[in-house]
Every structure is written in structure tokens, then in C-alpha cells.
Amino acid sequence: MLVVMDKDATQAQIDAVVAKIESLGYVAQPIPGGERVAIGILRNPGPVDPALFLDMPGVTQAIPVSKPYKLVSREMKREDTVISFPGFKLGRGHFVVMAGPCAIESEFQALTIARLVKAAGAQFFRGGAFKPRTSPYSYQGLGKKGLEILKKVREETGLLIITEAVDQDSLKLVEQYADIIQIGTRNMQNYTLLRRAGHSGKPVLLKRGMYATLDEWLMAAEYIMSEGNHQVILCERGIRSFGEHARNLLDLAIIPAVRRESHLPIIVDPSHASGRRDLVPPLARAAVAAGCDGLLIEVHHEPEKALSDGAQSLYPDQFGQLMQDLKTLRPGKWF
Ligand code: PEP
Ligand code: MN
């Protein structure tokens, strides 16, 4: 249920609705944005009677929400969510590019790549300090030292930072350094981690689980939002399929499907979706044409020497070319 207040409802009237919701044993979540205040009712085991609210002063509507997810749904919030960063925005027509290596390997590597992607027009630098690798013997990242390198990249280039948290301990560190906390495909249904991210003050980029349906993905976002963090960005990164020509199957249909169901911004990662650098530029262009709000792309100055995901990392000049192509495909202001 969503209780929508009059445009000129007073704070006392809003507080009275919140108090009524709480007196019924439910949780009240005011929804930010829009010109009127709306209050979501959460944790109600069954339907709530709209009549309980309709005669309260300042209340204009009480709308039942039919979806299992509530805060993420368009029923709850009609206008697209926009997330603000120093200097630019993401969502509702504001497009951003996040680029960098799969993993932070050294200060030299990170700074070299960061300068190149910045020159090509990226707004965010990506790079894992904590790496969730398929093999325990593969490179696991530099941990806190990697975060210190990311801090230096931010200071020296002005690029904002997105980096992954793999568990609660790393999230505690990552939120101190990053502008966006990334939650990876393998952790999309790690509910304790999602709840913890819901207590962070930083935006969270939630990658789609490699086997997740749209509903499961949106429910994962709901975990974060239900703890109070409404700054969630969805990221499609390909799902498991039977083909061997690409690492995963990029599901472009999920972009308009997400738009229909949710107000949250959605970006696309063509690097993990394809696993092959020759497939990355066409998939990136297709994702932009399908209406995503941004891209997350792996770039390395020496991909053949990369400690992880070299085969899917673009050479800097390929990334530069792609950025030019995207500007043609998506003319006008970006962010
Ligand atoms: C990554 O972005 O480097 C990563 C590990 O991605 P995913 O969780 O999509 O595999
Ligand atoms: Mn990677």
C-alpha cells in the first residue's frame, strides 16, 4: 500500500500517517522525490484496508501495490530515480560511463588506465580491490591497499570510484573509499550483505545474478531499499546460457522490462556479458540503443598481462573509439 499525501500536507499530517502505520505493527517508509510525499507501508503480511487512511487529514490516495517488490516498483514511485554525484547525475536521461580494469594490480597500472579512460570521457573509474574469483588460486585483489590506490586515482584524476564489496567486512572498508559500492553477480542473493548495503550512505550498484529472473533481481534491490538506502543502480551483466561463443548472454530485453517495472536506473556491463573484447563494442552500442542509463566497461593498458579478465578488456584506443561512437549514437548532453 502507498499512502499519497496532498501537495500541501503538513508535517504533522505526515507524522500522523506514519504513526498510524506503526501502530498497526507495519513499517512506514516515506518515498523521496516527486512533488508530493508518499509513504510506503512495508512488512504487512496481508492486504491493508485503504479506508484506514483515506479519511485522515492530508491524505489524497491509498493505492494497493500489486507487486511483491514495493519500494523498487513504479507503482510506488512513478518518476525515474536520479542519483546525484559531485558534478553529474545518473538516471532519468543522465548517462554515465564507468571504465577501468577488472582488478587493481598496482598504483602504476591503475593510474595509467585511469588517465586514459578519463581522456576518453569516462566519469567513473572501476577496479576491484576485493575480487570474487571462480578459482581460489586466481588473483584475489590487493584488498585495502587496492582501496588506497583507488583513493589516489580519485585525487589525481577527479574520476569517481566504483569498486566491489564481497562481504560485510569489505563493505565496511569499500564504503569509506568508493562513490558507488558494487555488489557482484555472485552476491546478488546474499541477503545479509544486501541488508548491510541498505545501511550505507553510498549508492549501490547491484549486478544481476547470473541466473536471476527480473523478479529475483528486483527483490534483491528491495532488500537494500527496505533498509533505507534508496540509491540503487541496477546492472545487467549477462546471464548463463548454453552458447560457447560468449561468456554469458547479454539480456537486452531486461532494459525495457526494468523500465516498465521499476523507477531505478539500469546500466549495462558488456564486458562480463561477452568475455571477449571483440564483442564488447557492438554490445555496448546495442545496450545504449536499447535505452540503458550507463555502461560499465573493462579497459586495460596491457590486457595480455592483466591479472584478471584480460580477454574481455578493451585496449585504450578501442575504448576511445567506442566513446566516440557512443556520442554519435547518443547525441546531446550526457550527464
Ligand atoms: C566485476 O565487475 O569485475 C565482476 C566480478 O563482475 P560480475 O560480478 O558481473 O562477475
Ligand atoms: Mn572482471
Short mmCIF file of C-alpha atoms and ligand atoms in Angstrom, two decimals:
data_model
loop_
_atom_site.label_atom_id
_atom_site.label_comp_id
_atom_site.label_asym_id
_atom_site.label_seq_id
_atom_site.Cartn_x
_atom_site.Cartn_y
_atom_site.Cartn_z
CA MET A 1 0.00 0.00 0.00
CA LEU A 2 1.15 3.50 -0.83
CA VAL A 3 -0.37 6.42 1.04
CA VAL A 4 -0.12 9.57 -1.09
CA MET A 5 -0.35 12.91 0.71
CA ASP A 6 -1.82 16.18 -0.63
CA LYS A 7 0.68 18.57 -2.19
CA ASP A 8 0.28 20.91 0.76
CA ALA A 9 0.06 18.30 3.53
CA THR A 10 1.68 19.46 6.75
CA GLN A 11 4.49 17.64 8.54
CA ALA A 12 2.09 16.91 11.39
CA GLN A 13 -0.32 15.19 8.97
CA ILE A 14 2.54 13.13 7.51
CA ASP A 15 3.70 12.18 11.02
CA ALA A 16 0.17 11.12 11.90
CA VAL A 17 0.06 8.72 8.93
CA VAL A 18 3.45 7.29 9.88
CA ALA A 19 2.27 6.84 13.47
CA LYS A 20 -0.91 5.09 12.32
CA ILE A 21 1.08 2.69 10.12
CA GLU A 22 3.40 1.91 13.01
CA SER A 23 0.52 1.44 15.43
CA LEU A 24 -0.75 -1.31 13.11
CA GLY A 25 2.62 -3.08 13.51
CA TYR A 26 3.88 -2.25 10.00
CA VAL A 27 6.86 -0.24 8.79
CA ALA A 28 6.37 3.21 7.24
CA GLN A 29 8.81 4.30 4.51
CA PRO A 30 8.48 7.83 3.15
CA ILE A 31 9.46 7.78 -0.55
CA PRO A 32 11.75 10.58 -1.68
CA GLY A 33 11.22 12.56 -4.89
CA GLY A 34 8.16 13.86 -6.66
CA GLU A 35 6.16 16.89 -5.69
CA ARG A 36 4.08 15.18 -3.02
CA VAL A 37 5.10 12.99 -0.14
CA ALA A 38 4.16 9.35 -0.45
CA ILE A 39 4.51 6.84 2.36
CA GLY A 40 5.03 3.17 1.62
CA ILE A 41 3.66 0.53 4.00
CA LEU A 42 6.06 -2.37 4.39
CA ARG A 43 6.14 -5.67 6.26
CA ASN A 44 2.35 -6.06 6.15
CA PRO A 45 1.62 -9.79 5.96
CA GLY A 46 -1.67 -9.32 4.08
CA PRO A 47 -3.63 -6.60 2.31
CA VAL A 48 -4.16 -3.33 4.19
CA ASP A 49 -7.57 -1.64 4.14
CA PRO A 50 -7.26 1.72 2.27
CA ALA A 51 -10.17 3.10 4.30
CA LEU A 52 -7.88 3.20 7.35
CA PHE A 53 -6.03 6.12 5.75
CA LEU A 54 -8.42 7.74 3.32
CA ASP A 55 -10.24 9.77 5.95
CA MET A 56 -7.06 11.07 7.58
CA PRO A 57 -6.33 14.80 7.06
CA GLY A 58 -3.83 15.46 4.27
CA VAL A 59 -4.25 12.03 2.62
CA THR A 60 -5.28 12.09 -1.03
CA GLN A 61 -4.97 8.45 -2.11
CA ALA A 62 -4.22 4.97 -0.73
CA ILE A 63 -3.00 2.75 -3.57
CA PRO A 64 -2.63 -1.00 -3.17
CA VAL A 65 0.69 -2.25 -4.61
CA SER A 66 0.20 -5.47 -6.50
CA LYS A 67 3.87 -6.40 -6.98
CA PRO A 68 5.87 -8.43 -4.47
CA TYR A 69 8.54 -5.73 -4.55
CA LYS A 70 7.38 -2.38 -3.30
CA LEU A 71 9.99 0.36 -2.96
CA VAL A 72 11.62 -0.57 -6.29
CA SER A 73 8.34 -0.60 -8.17
CA ARG A 74 6.92 2.05 -10.46
CA GLU A 75 3.62 1.67 -8.66
CA MET A 76 5.28 3.21 -5.61
CA LYS A 77 7.26 5.87 -7.45
CA ARG A 78 6.28 6.94 -10.91
CA GLU A 79 9.19 9.13 -11.93
CA ASP A 80 12.64 7.68 -12.69
CA THR A 81 15.14 7.82 -9.86
CA VAL A 82 18.09 10.07 -10.48
CA ILE A 83 21.27 9.68 -8.45
CA SER A 84 23.45 12.74 -7.91
CA PHE A 85 27.23 12.74 -7.74
CA PRO A 86 29.61 15.66 -7.45
CA GLY A 87 29.46 17.22 -10.91
CA PHE A 88 26.92 14.96 -12.59
CA LYS A 89 23.87 12.76 -12.33
CA LEU A 90 22.86 9.24 -13.30
CA GLY A 91 19.38 8.17 -14.42
CA ARG A 92 16.33 9.96 -15.88
CA GLY A 93 18.19 10.75 -19.11
CA HIS A 94 21.58 11.32 -17.45
CA PHE A 95 24.06 8.85 -18.92
CA VAL A 96 27.45 7.86 -17.42
CA VAL A 97 30.35 5.61 -18.36
CA MET A 98 32.37 3.68 -15.77
CA ALA A 99 35.60 2.17 -17.05
CA GLY A 100 38.79 0.60 -15.81
CA PRO A 101 40.47 -2.73 -15.23
CA CYS A 102 38.82 -5.77 -13.74
CA ALA A 103 41.21 -5.67 -10.78
CA ILE A 104 43.56 -3.12 -9.25
CA GLU A 105 47.03 -4.60 -9.71
CA SER A 106 49.37 -1.72 -8.83
CA GLU A 107 49.38 2.05 -8.49
CA PHE A 108 51.07 2.41 -11.85
CA GLN A 109 48.53 0.17 -13.59
CA ALA A 110 45.54 1.94 -12.02
CA LEU A 111 46.78 5.47 -12.67
CA THR A 112 47.84 4.68 -16.24
CA ILE A 113 44.42 3.25 -17.11
CA ALA A 114 42.54 5.94 -15.18
CA ARG A 115 44.23 8.75 -17.13
CA LEU A 116 43.42 7.01 -20.40
CA VAL A 117 39.74 6.40 -19.65
CA LYS A 118 39.37 9.92 -18.30
CA ALA A 119 40.84 11.35 -21.51
CA ALA A 120 38.35 9.26 -23.48
CA GLY A 121 35.44 10.72 -21.49
CA ALA A 122 34.59 8.28 -18.67
CA GLN A 123 33.15 9.69 -15.44
CA PHE A 124 33.91 6.76 -13.13
CA PHE A 125 36.97 4.58 -12.65
CA ARG A 126 36.19 0.94 -11.91
CA GLY A 127 38.54 -1.69 -10.49
CA GLY A 128 38.22 -4.43 -7.90
CA ALA A 129 40.33 -4.35 -4.75
CA PHE A 130 38.41 -7.39 -3.48
CA LYS A 131 37.88 -9.94 -6.24
CA PRO A 132 35.34 -12.79 -6.10
CA ARG A 133 37.23 -15.26 -8.30
CA THR A 134 35.93 -18.59 -9.53
CA SER A 135 39.20 -20.27 -8.53
CA PRO A 136 40.73 -19.79 -5.08
CA TYR A 137 44.12 -19.88 -6.81
CA SER A 138 43.36 -16.91 -9.07
CA TYR A 139 44.38 -13.36 -8.22
CA GLN A 140 42.22 -12.20 -5.31
CA GLY A 141 42.98 -8.47 -5.38
CA LEU A 142 45.03 -6.13 -3.21
CA GLY A 143 42.37 -5.58 -0.55
CA LYS A 144 42.79 -2.40 1.47
CA LYS A 145 45.95 -1.48 -0.41
CA GLY A 146 43.86 -1.50 -3.59
CA LEU A 147 41.41 0.90 -1.99
CA GLU A 148 44.28 3.25 -1.11
CA ILE A 149 45.30 3.17 -4.77
CA LEU A 150 41.72 4.00 -5.78
CA LYS A 151 41.79 6.95 -3.40
CA LYS A 152 44.89 8.21 -5.15
CA VAL A 153 43.25 7.74 -8.56
CA ARG A 154 40.30 9.81 -7.38
CA GLU A 155 42.57 12.57 -6.07
CA GLU A 156 44.82 12.66 -9.13
CA THR A 157 42.24 12.33 -11.91
CA GLY A 158 38.99 13.57 -10.39
CA LEU A 159 37.29 10.37 -11.58
CA LEU A 160 34.76 8.97 -9.15
CA ILE A 161 35.27 5.42 -7.93
CA ILE A 162 33.19 2.28 -8.16
CA THR A 163 34.55 -0.87 -6.56
CA GLU A 164 33.16 -4.15 -5.29
CA ALA A 165 32.41 -5.30 -1.76
CA VAL A 166 32.37 -9.08 -1.44
CA ASP A 167 31.28 -9.43 2.18
CA GLN A 168 30.37 -7.37 5.21
CA ASP A 169 33.98 -6.67 6.24
CA SER A 170 34.99 -5.44 2.80
CA LEU A 171 31.80 -3.39 2.52
CA LYS A 172 32.76 -1.51 5.66
CA LEU A 173 36.04 -0.54 4.01
CA VAL A 174 34.70 -0.01 0.49
CA GLU A 175 32.05 2.48 1.64
CA GLN A 176 34.81 4.68 3.06
CA TYR A 177 36.60 4.91 -0.29
CA ALA A 178 34.06 4.41 -3.05
CA ASP A 179 31.47 6.71 -4.62
CA ILE A 180 29.48 3.61 -5.60
CA ILE A 181 29.59 0.24 -3.85
CA GLN A 182 29.39 -2.61 -6.35
CA ILE A 183 27.66 -5.85 -5.38
CA GLY A 184 28.60 -8.57 -7.82
CA THR A 185 26.58 -11.20 -9.61
CA ARG A 186 27.62 -13.92 -7.16
CA ASN A 187 26.35 -11.90 -4.22
CA MET A 188 23.05 -10.73 -5.65
CA GLN A 189 21.18 -13.01 -3.28
CA ASN A 190 23.50 -12.58 -0.29
CA TYR A 191 20.73 -11.10 1.81
CA THR A 192 22.82 -10.18 4.84
CA LEU A 193 25.19 -8.27 2.55
CA LEU A 194 22.26 -6.58 0.80
CA ARG A 195 20.79 -5.51 4.13
CA ARG A 196 24.14 -4.15 5.23
CA ALA A 197 24.41 -2.18 1.96
CA GLY A 198 20.98 -0.82 2.79
CA HIS A 199 22.51 0.90 5.81
CA SER A 200 25.24 2.56 3.81
CA GLY A 201 25.08 6.21 2.83
CA LYS A 202 26.67 5.39 -0.54
CA PRO A 203 24.85 4.42 -3.76
CA VAL A 204 24.91 0.70 -4.52
CA LEU A 205 25.34 -0.85 -7.97
CA LEU A 206 23.57 -4.20 -7.88
CA LYS A 207 24.62 -6.59 -10.61
CA ARG A 208 22.07 -9.10 -11.82
CA GLY A 209 22.71 -12.61 -10.55
CA MET A 210 23.85 -14.86 -13.37
CA TYR A 211 20.71 -16.99 -13.01
CA ALA A 212 18.35 -14.36 -11.67
CA THR A 213 14.89 -13.58 -13.03
CA LEU A 214 13.69 -9.99 -13.17
CA ASP A 215 11.61 -10.51 -10.03
CA GLU A 216 14.51 -12.03 -8.09
CA TRP A 217 16.74 -9.14 -9.11
CA LEU A 218 14.20 -6.51 -8.13
CA MET A 219 13.61 -8.30 -4.83
CA ALA A 220 17.35 -8.11 -4.16
CA ALA A 221 17.18 -4.35 -4.78
CA GLU A 222 14.18 -4.24 -2.43
CA TYR A 223 16.38 -5.70 0.35
CA ILE A 224 18.72 -2.73 0.02
CA MET A 225 15.95 -0.15 -0.22
CA SER A 226 13.90 -1.61 2.61
CA GLU A 227 16.80 -0.81 4.97
CA GLY A 228 16.62 2.84 3.95
CA ASN A 229 19.15 3.19 1.11
CA HIS A 230 17.18 4.32 -1.95
CA GLN A 231 20.23 4.94 -4.12
CA VAL A 232 20.31 1.69 -6.07
CA ILE A 233 21.57 1.26 -9.63
CA LEU A 234 20.83 -1.98 -11.46
CA CYS A 235 23.47 -3.51 -13.74
CA GLU A 236 22.77 -6.17 -16.37
CA ARG A 237 25.94 -8.20 -16.94
CA GLY A 238 24.74 -11.25 -18.85
CA ILE A 239 23.14 -14.48 -17.72
CA ARG A 240 24.20 -18.11 -18.06
CA SER A 241 23.30 -19.75 -21.34
CA PHE A 242 24.34 -22.71 -23.47
CA GLY A 243 26.30 -20.84 -26.13
CA GLU A 244 30.07 -21.04 -26.22
CA HIS A 245 30.64 -18.04 -28.44
CA ALA A 246 30.35 -15.67 -25.47
CA ARG A 247 30.93 -15.93 -21.74
CA ASN A 248 27.31 -15.04 -20.96
CA LEU A 249 24.16 -14.00 -22.76
CA LEU A 250 23.52 -10.24 -22.65
CA ASP A 251 19.82 -9.84 -21.94
CA LEU A 252 18.90 -6.57 -23.61
CA ALA A 253 15.19 -7.21 -23.12
CA ILE A 254 15.69 -6.67 -19.42
CA ILE A 255 16.30 -2.93 -20.04
CA PRO A 256 12.76 -2.06 -21.19
CA ALA A 257 11.37 -4.68 -18.78
CA VAL A 258 13.10 -2.99 -15.83
CA ARG A 259 11.90 0.41 -17.05
CA ARG A 260 8.32 -0.83 -17.01
CA GLU A 261 8.51 -2.35 -13.54
CA SER A 262 10.89 -0.03 -11.72
CA HIS A 263 12.00 3.58 -11.45
CA LEU A 264 15.61 2.58 -10.70
CA PRO A 265 18.39 3.40 -13.19
CA ILE A 266 19.81 0.49 -15.17
CA ILE A 267 23.28 0.29 -16.66
CA VAL A 268 24.89 -2.47 -18.73
CA ASP A 269 28.23 -4.27 -18.44
CA PRO A 270 29.06 -5.66 -21.91
CA SER A 271 32.49 -6.90 -20.72
CA HIS A 272 31.34 -9.65 -18.36
CA ALA A 273 28.39 -10.33 -20.65
CA SER A 274 30.66 -11.23 -23.55
CA GLY A 275 34.03 -12.25 -22.12
CA ARG A 276 35.61 -11.27 -25.45
CA ARG A 277 36.87 -7.83 -26.34
CA ASP A 278 35.75 -8.05 -29.97
CA LEU A 279 32.13 -8.40 -28.80
CA VAL A 280 32.24 -5.53 -26.29
CA PRO A 281 31.80 -2.50 -28.62
CA PRO A 282 28.79 -3.86 -30.55
CA LEU A 283 27.08 -4.95 -27.33
CA ALA A 284 27.79 -1.57 -25.72
CA ARG A 285 26.24 0.22 -28.69
CA ALA A 286 23.24 -2.10 -28.64
CA ALA A 287 22.72 -1.50 -24.92
CA VAL A 288 22.77 2.26 -25.44
CA ALA A 289 20.30 1.92 -28.31
CA ALA A 290 18.06 -0.12 -26.01
CA GLY A 291 17.96 2.77 -23.55
CA CYS A 292 20.31 1.99 -20.66
CA ASP A 293 21.46 4.78 -18.33
CA GLY A 294 25.15 3.98 -18.49
CA LEU A 295 27.86 1.42 -19.17
CA LEU A 296 30.45 -0.42 -17.08
CA ILE A 297 33.39 -1.42 -19.27
CA GLU A 298 36.70 -3.15 -18.58
CA VAL A 299 39.75 -1.44 -20.05
CA HIS A 300 43.43 -2.34 -19.56
CA HIS A 301 46.57 -0.72 -20.96
CA GLU A 302 48.14 -4.18 -21.37
CA PRO A 303 45.28 -6.68 -21.46
CA GLU A 304 47.57 -9.59 -22.33
CA LYS A 305 49.31 -9.07 -18.97
CA ALA A 306 46.13 -8.42 -16.93
CA LEU A 307 45.79 -10.48 -13.74
CA SER A 308 42.09 -10.96 -14.39
CA ASP A 309 39.68 -10.70 -17.33
CA GLY A 310 42.32 -9.63 -19.86
CA ALA A 311 40.48 -11.30 -22.76
CA GLN A 312 37.46 -9.04 -22.33
CA SER A 313 39.37 -5.84 -21.51
CA LEU A 314 39.42 -3.23 -24.27
CA TYR A 315 42.66 -1.62 -25.37
CA PRO A 316 42.56 2.10 -24.55
CA ASP A 317 42.30 3.10 -28.21
CA GLN A 318 39.35 0.73 -28.69
CA PHE A 319 37.68 2.34 -25.69
CA GLY A 320 38.35 5.79 -27.14
CA GLN A 321 36.77 4.77 -30.43
CA LEU A 322 33.77 3.29 -28.64
CA MET A 323 33.24 6.52 -26.71
CA GLN A 324 33.22 8.47 -29.96
CA ASP A 325 30.74 6.04 -31.48
CA LEU A 326 28.51 6.36 -28.42
CA LYS A 327 28.49 10.14 -28.70
CA THR A 328 27.13 9.76 -32.24
CA LEU A 329 24.58 7.22 -31.08
CA ARG A 330 23.54 9.33 -28.12
CA PRO A 331 23.96 12.95 -29.11
CA GLY A 332 23.41 15.85 -26.73
CA LYS A 333 24.29 16.19 -23.10
CA TRP A 334 25.44 13.11 -21.25
CA PHE A 335 25.19 13.67 -17.55
C1 PEP B 1 33.50 -7.33 -12.00
O1 PEP B 1 32.80 -6.34 -12.29
O2 PEP B 1 34.73 -7.33 -12.06
C2 PEP B 1 32.82 -8.60 -11.66
C3 PEP B 1 33.41 -9.52 -10.92
O3 PEP B 1 31.60 -8.69 -12.20
P1 PEP B 1 30.43 -9.80 -12.04
O4 PEP B 1 30.03 -9.75 -10.61
O5 PEP B 1 29.40 -9.30 -13.00
O6 PEP B 1 31.02 -11.12 -12.46
MN MN B 2 36.08 -8.62 -14.35
#
